[in-house]
Amino acid sequence: MNDSLVTIFGGGGFLGRQVAQALMARGARVRIAQRDLASAVKIKALGNLGQSQFVAADIRKPATVARALHGSDIVINLVGVLSGDFDAFHHEGAANVAKAAAAAGVGALVHISAIGADAASPSAYGRSKAAGEEAVKAAFPTATIIRPSIIFGPEDQFLNRFAQIIGSAPLIPVIGADTKFQPVYVADVAQAIANAAEQPGVHGGKIYEVAGPQVMSMKEINGWIAGAIGRDRPLVEVPGAFASLLAALPGGPITRDQLAMLGRDNVAAPDAQGLAALGVAPTPLSAVAAKWMVRYRKHGRFAGRAKA
């Protein structure tokens, strides 16, 4: 990938920074394209002088997409939202990126979807992701589609969010206690994306479901977090009716659509190709997460040290 120009839509976010770093380590030039570029400035320090560039773009606006990917060798679309107009970003926006990439003669397109993308999904999120995949395949048949499970890492909004709640609450309320996940490490997902981008001849036109090595229920995940931060708290399963009531509250802890997503497990299909097929060994949650979860302990990294 030496000196290839890779445009990453949504590249300034949690996953995007990891993807940019993985690509620059391989010698690629990276162009970050997104609406708000303020969050992308950290990327400059991850590569060499002149290895990164930035352009304002909104995937809902085709003209800005075409300008952003002009001259690119490879395009990666990471854009995703957890609330708001799912269809505008996940479907129409994905189509805009794929159409522009095809029109520009880009060599490879990697599109990030999600496990749970399904036209029959009970959630608007899942349905919009499925529609986006179909639009991408129609416009750019050799695109690689990657569906991650829940992604964890030092700056995630998953483990860290639950750790904040567990650290301050007398008990741990668990919504969707039995729903299963396969948390996948952000650095593993980034390497998988970089590998797909680097080898379109191998991975183009395929769909991968990338997930971690452990299947854990929501209740088990919360229990693991509580243990990792040294907070012995009772786990209380929230009844479905009460969870629905919480989802109806403005600014509540969960939205109706997120509650609908919890109605289905978020694990890779048994016959799906995953990280191994993309040349990445999955990292267990326990192998890395304790390194940053320690800050949620009562005395931070000094917790458990003997008194002098």
Short mmCIF file of C-alpha atoms in Angstrom, two decimals:
data_model
loop_
_atom_site.label_atom_id
_atom_site.label_comp_id
_atom_site.label_asym_id
_atom_site.label_seq_id
_atom_site.Cartn_x
_atom_site.Cartn_y
_atom_site.Cartn_z
CA MET A 1 0.00 0.00 0.00
CA ASN A 2 3.05 2.23 -0.09
CA ASP A 3 1.98 5.75 -1.14
CA SER A 4 -1.59 4.65 -2.00
CA LEU A 5 -4.22 7.27 -1.18
CA VAL A 6 -6.96 5.88 1.06
CA THR A 7 -10.00 8.05 1.77
CA ILE A 8 -11.79 7.11 4.98
CA PHE A 9 -15.30 8.46 5.42
CA GLY A 10 -15.90 8.84 9.16
CA GLY A 11 -12.20 8.32 9.78
CA GLY A 12 -11.90 10.64 12.78
CA GLY A 13 -13.94 8.47 15.13
CA PHE A 14 -13.17 5.69 17.59
CA LEU A 15 -12.65 3.01 14.92
CA GLY A 16 -11.43 5.42 12.25
CA ARG A 17 -8.36 6.51 14.18
CA GLN A 18 -7.30 2.89 14.57
CA VAL A 19 -7.88 2.20 10.86
CA ALA A 20 -5.90 5.30 9.87
CA GLN A 21 -2.99 4.23 12.07
CA ALA A 22 -3.00 0.70 10.62
CA LEU A 23 -2.94 2.06 7.08
CA MET A 24 -0.23 4.64 7.70
CA ALA A 25 1.94 1.96 9.30
CA ARG A 26 1.82 0.23 5.90
CA GLY A 27 2.93 3.36 4.08
CA ALA A 28 -0.43 4.55 2.81
CA ARG A 29 -1.48 8.18 2.64
CA VAL A 30 -4.75 8.74 4.45
CA ARG A 31 -7.45 11.29 3.71
CA ILE A 32 -10.02 11.73 6.47
CA ALA A 33 -13.44 12.80 5.19
CA GLN A 34 -16.23 13.69 7.58
CA ARG A 35 -18.65 16.42 8.63
CA ASP A 36 -16.81 17.56 11.77
CA LEU A 37 -13.04 17.51 11.32
CA ALA A 38 -12.25 18.68 14.86
CA SER A 39 -12.28 15.10 16.16
CA ALA A 40 -9.81 14.01 13.48
CA VAL A 41 -6.82 16.18 14.44
CA LYS A 42 -5.34 13.44 16.64
CA ILE A 43 -4.59 11.45 13.51
CA LYS A 44 -1.82 13.84 12.44
CA ALA A 45 0.40 12.53 15.24
CA LEU A 46 -0.10 8.91 14.21
CA GLY A 47 1.80 9.13 10.92
CA ASN A 48 4.68 10.89 9.22
CA LEU A 49 4.70 14.48 7.97
CA GLY A 50 2.29 14.83 5.06
CA GLN A 51 0.90 11.31 5.44
CA SER A 52 -2.56 12.51 6.48
CA GLN A 53 -4.94 15.03 4.99
CA PHE A 54 -8.44 16.19 5.88
CA VAL A 55 -11.52 17.20 3.94
CA ALA A 56 -15.03 18.15 5.03
CA ALA A 57 -17.68 15.88 3.57
CA ASP A 58 -21.21 14.69 4.31
CA ILE A 59 -22.12 11.32 2.80
CA ARG A 60 -25.72 12.50 2.51
CA LYS A 61 -24.52 15.04 -0.09
CA PRO A 62 -23.18 13.36 -3.27
CA ALA A 63 -21.21 16.38 -4.46
CA THR A 64 -19.13 16.51 -1.26
CA VAL A 65 -18.52 12.76 -1.48
CA ALA A 66 -17.24 12.98 -5.05
CA ARG A 67 -14.87 15.83 -4.13
CA ALA A 68 -13.60 14.01 -1.07
CA LEU A 69 -12.60 10.80 -2.86
CA HIS A 70 -11.16 12.44 -5.98
CA GLY A 71 -7.81 10.83 -6.81
CA SER A 72 -8.22 8.02 -4.28
CA ASP A 73 -6.93 4.50 -4.83
CA ILE A 74 -9.01 2.98 -2.03
CA VAL A 75 -12.15 4.12 -0.20
CA ILE A 76 -13.36 2.98 3.22
CA ASN A 77 -16.79 3.91 4.60
CA LEU A 78 -17.03 3.76 8.40
CA VAL A 79 -19.96 6.14 8.85
CA GLY A 80 -22.61 4.93 11.26
CA VAL A 81 -25.06 6.49 13.70
CA LEU A 82 -26.84 5.05 16.73
CA SER A 83 -29.77 7.46 16.63
CA GLY A 84 -31.45 9.82 14.23
CA ASP A 85 -32.08 9.23 10.52
CA PHE A 86 -30.56 5.77 10.03
CA ASP A 87 -31.63 5.50 6.41
CA ALA A 88 -29.98 8.78 5.42
CA PHE A 89 -26.57 7.64 6.65
CA HIS A 90 -26.60 3.84 6.44
CA HIS A 91 -28.54 3.45 3.18
CA GLU A 92 -28.56 6.63 1.09
CA GLY A 93 -25.15 7.76 2.34
CA ALA A 94 -23.60 4.35 1.71
CA ALA A 95 -25.06 4.37 -1.79
CA ASN A 96 -23.57 7.81 -2.45
CA VAL A 97 -20.11 6.61 -1.45
CA ALA A 98 -20.31 3.44 -3.53
CA LYS A 99 -21.62 5.25 -6.62
CA ALA A 100 -18.94 7.94 -6.39
CA ALA A 101 -16.20 5.34 -5.88
CA ALA A 102 -17.38 3.43 -8.96
CA ALA A 103 -17.60 6.59 -11.05
CA ALA A 104 -14.08 7.62 -10.01
CA GLY A 105 -12.61 4.22 -10.90
CA VAL A 106 -11.44 3.53 -7.35
CA GLY A 107 -9.56 0.24 -7.04
CA ALA A 108 -11.15 -1.00 -3.82
CA LEU A 109 -14.06 -0.18 -1.53
CA VAL A 110 -14.48 -1.46 2.02
CA HIS A 111 -17.88 -0.86 3.56
CA ILE A 112 -18.47 -1.28 7.29
CA SER A 113 -21.90 -2.59 8.17
CA ALA A 114 -22.87 -4.49 11.34
CA ILE A 115 -23.81 -7.94 12.55
CA GLY A 116 -27.58 -7.80 12.66
CA ALA A 117 -27.95 -6.14 9.26
CA ASP A 118 -31.21 -7.69 8.08
CA ALA A 119 -34.11 -6.41 6.01
CA ALA A 120 -36.44 -8.17 8.48
CA SER A 121 -34.74 -6.76 11.60
CA PRO A 122 -37.05 -5.49 14.35
CA SER A 123 -34.89 -2.36 14.55
CA ALA A 124 -34.63 0.48 12.05
CA TYR A 125 -30.86 0.36 12.59
CA GLY A 126 -30.62 -3.23 11.38
CA ARG A 127 -32.93 -2.64 8.41
CA SER A 128 -30.99 0.45 7.31
CA LYS A 129 -27.69 -1.44 7.50
CA ALA A 130 -29.13 -4.19 5.28
CA ALA A 131 -30.41 -1.63 2.77
CA GLY A 132 -26.98 -0.02 2.73
CA GLU A 133 -25.29 -3.32 1.95
CA GLU A 134 -27.61 -3.93 -0.99
CA ALA A 135 -26.99 -0.43 -2.34
CA VAL A 136 -23.23 -0.86 -2.06
CA LYS A 137 -23.26 -4.24 -3.83
CA ALA A 138 -25.41 -2.82 -6.63
CA ALA A 139 -23.12 0.15 -7.26
CA PHE A 140 -19.76 -1.47 -6.51
CA PRO A 141 -20.03 -5.30 -6.83
CA THR A 142 -16.42 -5.93 -5.76
CA ALA A 143 -16.77 -4.03 -2.48
CA THR A 144 -15.78 -5.84 0.70
CA ILE A 145 -18.47 -5.69 3.37
CA ILE A 146 -17.41 -6.12 6.99
CA ARG A 147 -19.97 -6.64 9.75
CA PRO A 148 -18.50 -6.19 13.26
CA SER A 149 -20.13 -7.22 16.52
CA ILE A 150 -19.96 -4.74 19.42
CA ILE A 151 -16.51 -3.11 19.26
CA PHE A 152 -14.56 -2.47 22.45
CA GLY A 153 -11.41 -0.46 23.10
CA PRO A 154 -9.94 2.31 25.30
CA GLU A 155 -12.27 5.00 23.92
CA ASP A 156 -15.40 2.94 23.30
CA GLN A 157 -18.93 3.84 24.32
CA PHE A 158 -19.66 0.29 25.40
CA LEU A 159 -17.44 -0.99 28.22
CA ASN A 160 -16.66 2.53 29.41
CA ARG A 161 -20.31 3.52 29.57
CA PHE A 162 -21.25 0.49 31.66
CA ALA A 163 -18.18 0.94 33.87
CA GLN A 164 -19.26 4.51 34.69
CA ILE A 165 -22.72 3.29 35.69
CA ILE A 166 -21.43 0.35 37.72
CA GLY A 167 -18.88 2.54 39.49
CA SER A 168 -21.52 4.91 40.83
CA ALA A 169 -24.64 2.78 41.31
CA PRO A 170 -25.49 0.62 44.35
CA LEU A 171 -26.73 -2.11 42.00
CA ILE A 172 -26.36 -2.97 38.33
CA PRO A 173 -29.56 -2.80 36.25
CA VAL A 174 -29.24 -5.03 33.17
CA ILE A 175 -31.53 -4.56 30.17
CA GLY A 176 -31.60 -7.48 27.73
CA ALA A 177 -29.76 -9.66 30.23
CA ASP A 178 -29.86 -12.83 28.10
CA THR A 179 -28.96 -11.20 24.76
CA LYS A 180 -25.62 -12.54 23.51
CA PHE A 181 -22.70 -10.62 22.04
CA GLN A 182 -19.22 -11.37 20.70
CA PRO A 183 -17.27 -8.23 21.68
CA VAL A 184 -14.44 -7.60 19.22
CA TYR A 185 -11.30 -5.57 19.90
CA VAL A 186 -11.03 -2.32 17.94
CA ALA A 187 -7.41 -2.96 16.89
CA ASP A 188 -8.43 -6.34 15.44
CA VAL A 189 -11.23 -4.74 13.42
CA ALA A 190 -8.84 -2.05 12.16
CA GLN A 191 -6.29 -4.63 10.99
CA ALA A 192 -9.05 -6.63 9.30
CA ILE A 193 -10.22 -3.52 7.43
CA ALA A 194 -6.65 -2.66 6.40
CA ASN A 195 -6.08 -6.21 5.15
CA ALA A 196 -9.30 -6.10 3.12
CA ALA A 197 -8.30 -2.75 1.63
CA GLU A 198 -4.82 -3.99 0.78
CA GLN A 199 -5.99 -7.20 -0.92
CA PRO A 200 -9.16 -6.47 -2.93
CA GLY A 201 -8.34 -9.37 -5.24
CA VAL A 202 -8.72 -11.74 -2.29
CA HIS A 203 -11.47 -10.08 -0.27
CA GLY A 204 -13.45 -8.08 -2.82
CA GLY A 205 -17.09 -9.04 -3.28
CA LYS A 206 -17.20 -10.91 0.04
CA ILE A 207 -19.01 -10.36 3.34
CA TYR A 208 -17.23 -10.94 6.66
CA GLU A 209 -18.67 -11.05 10.16
CA VAL A 210 -15.91 -10.05 12.57
CA ALA A 211 -16.35 -10.97 16.21
CA GLY A 212 -14.27 -11.78 19.26
CA PRO A 213 -13.45 -15.26 20.58
CA GLN A 214 -16.02 -15.16 23.41
CA VAL A 215 -19.82 -15.24 23.31
CA MET A 216 -21.13 -13.41 26.38
CA SER A 217 -24.61 -12.42 27.51
CA MET A 218 -25.31 -8.83 28.49
CA LYS A 219 -25.51 -9.99 32.11
CA GLU A 220 -22.12 -11.73 31.84
CA ILE A 221 -20.55 -8.63 30.29
CA ASN A 222 -21.78 -6.44 33.13
CA GLY A 223 -20.54 -8.99 35.66
CA TRP A 224 -17.12 -9.04 34.02
CA ILE A 225 -16.91 -5.24 34.08
CA ALA A 226 -17.88 -5.16 37.75
CA GLY A 227 -15.11 -7.62 38.56
CA ALA A 228 -12.55 -5.78 36.42
CA ILE A 229 -13.14 -2.50 38.27
CA GLY A 230 -13.41 -4.07 41.70
CA ARG A 231 -17.06 -3.19 42.27
CA ASP A 232 -19.06 -5.95 43.93
CA ARG A 233 -22.61 -5.04 42.95
CA PRO A 234 -25.77 -7.14 42.64
CA LEU A 235 -26.94 -7.67 39.05
CA VAL A 236 -30.64 -6.93 38.63
CA GLU A 237 -32.39 -7.95 35.40
CA VAL A 238 -34.74 -5.22 34.17
CA PRO A 239 -38.15 -6.70 33.17
CA GLY A 240 -39.16 -6.17 29.55
CA ALA A 241 -42.19 -4.02 30.42
CA PHE A 242 -40.09 -1.66 32.55
CA ALA A 243 -37.38 -1.53 29.86
CA SER A 244 -40.06 -0.46 27.36
CA LEU A 245 -41.13 2.29 29.74
CA LEU A 246 -37.54 3.53 30.04
CA ALA A 247 -37.18 3.49 26.26
CA ALA A 248 -40.22 5.73 25.95
CA LEU A 249 -38.71 8.44 28.16
CA PRO A 250 -37.07 11.42 26.41
CA GLY A 251 -33.34 11.22 27.06
CA GLY A 252 -33.73 7.82 28.72
CA PRO A 253 -30.90 5.29 29.12
CA ILE A 254 -32.01 3.38 26.02
CA THR A 255 -34.02 4.18 22.89
CA ARG A 256 -36.89 2.15 21.47
CA ASP A 257 -34.71 1.10 18.55
CA GLN A 258 -31.84 0.01 20.80
CA LEU A 259 -34.31 -2.02 22.84
CA ALA A 260 -35.53 -3.65 19.64
CA MET A 261 -31.93 -4.54 18.76
CA LEU A 262 -31.56 -6.26 22.12
CA GLY A 263 -34.30 -8.62 21.01
CA ARG A 264 -31.76 -10.49 18.87
CA ASP A 265 -28.33 -11.92 19.65
CA ASN A 266 -25.38 -10.04 18.15
CA VAL A 267 -23.08 -12.93 17.28
CA ALA A 268 -21.44 -14.10 14.07
CA ALA A 269 -23.33 -16.68 12.03
CA PRO A 270 -21.85 -20.20 12.37
CA ASP A 271 -20.98 -20.36 8.66
CA ALA A 272 -19.72 -16.77 8.31
CA GLN A 273 -16.13 -15.93 7.43
CA GLY A 274 -14.57 -13.73 10.09
CA LEU A 275 -11.31 -12.36 11.44
CA ALA A 276 -9.32 -15.50 10.65
CA ALA A 277 -10.25 -15.27 6.97
CA LEU A 278 -9.00 -11.67 7.04
CA GLY A 279 -5.70 -12.73 8.58
CA VAL A 280 -6.34 -11.53 12.14
CA ALA A 281 -6.25 -13.52 15.39
CA PRO A 282 -9.09 -12.37 17.70
CA THR A 283 -8.10 -10.80 21.02
CA PRO A 284 -9.99 -11.88 24.17
CA LEU A 285 -11.66 -9.15 26.19
CA SER A 286 -9.75 -10.09 29.35
CA ALA A 287 -6.37 -9.87 27.58
CA VAL A 288 -6.48 -6.11 27.02
CA ALA A 289 -9.46 -4.36 28.62
CA ALA A 290 -8.13 -4.39 32.18
CA LYS A 291 -5.38 -1.98 31.05
CA TRP A 292 -7.83 0.91 30.72
CA MET A 293 -10.69 -0.29 32.90
CA VAL A 294 -8.48 0.19 35.95
CA ARG A 295 -9.31 3.89 35.94
CA TYR A 296 -12.82 3.02 37.14
CA ARG A 297 -11.51 1.34 40.29
CA LYS A 298 -12.07 3.22 43.53
CA HIS A 299 -8.41 4.21 43.76
CA GLY A 300 -7.59 3.98 40.07
CA ARG A 301 -4.37 2.25 39.15
CA PHE A 302 -3.28 2.31 42.79
CA ALA A 303 -6.15 0.05 43.84
CA GLY A 304 -5.03 -3.04 45.70
CA ARG A 305 -1.52 -1.79 46.52
CA ALA A 306 -0.28 -2.56 49.98
CA LYS A 307 0.25 0.34 52.35
CA ALA A 308 3.89 1.37 52.89
#
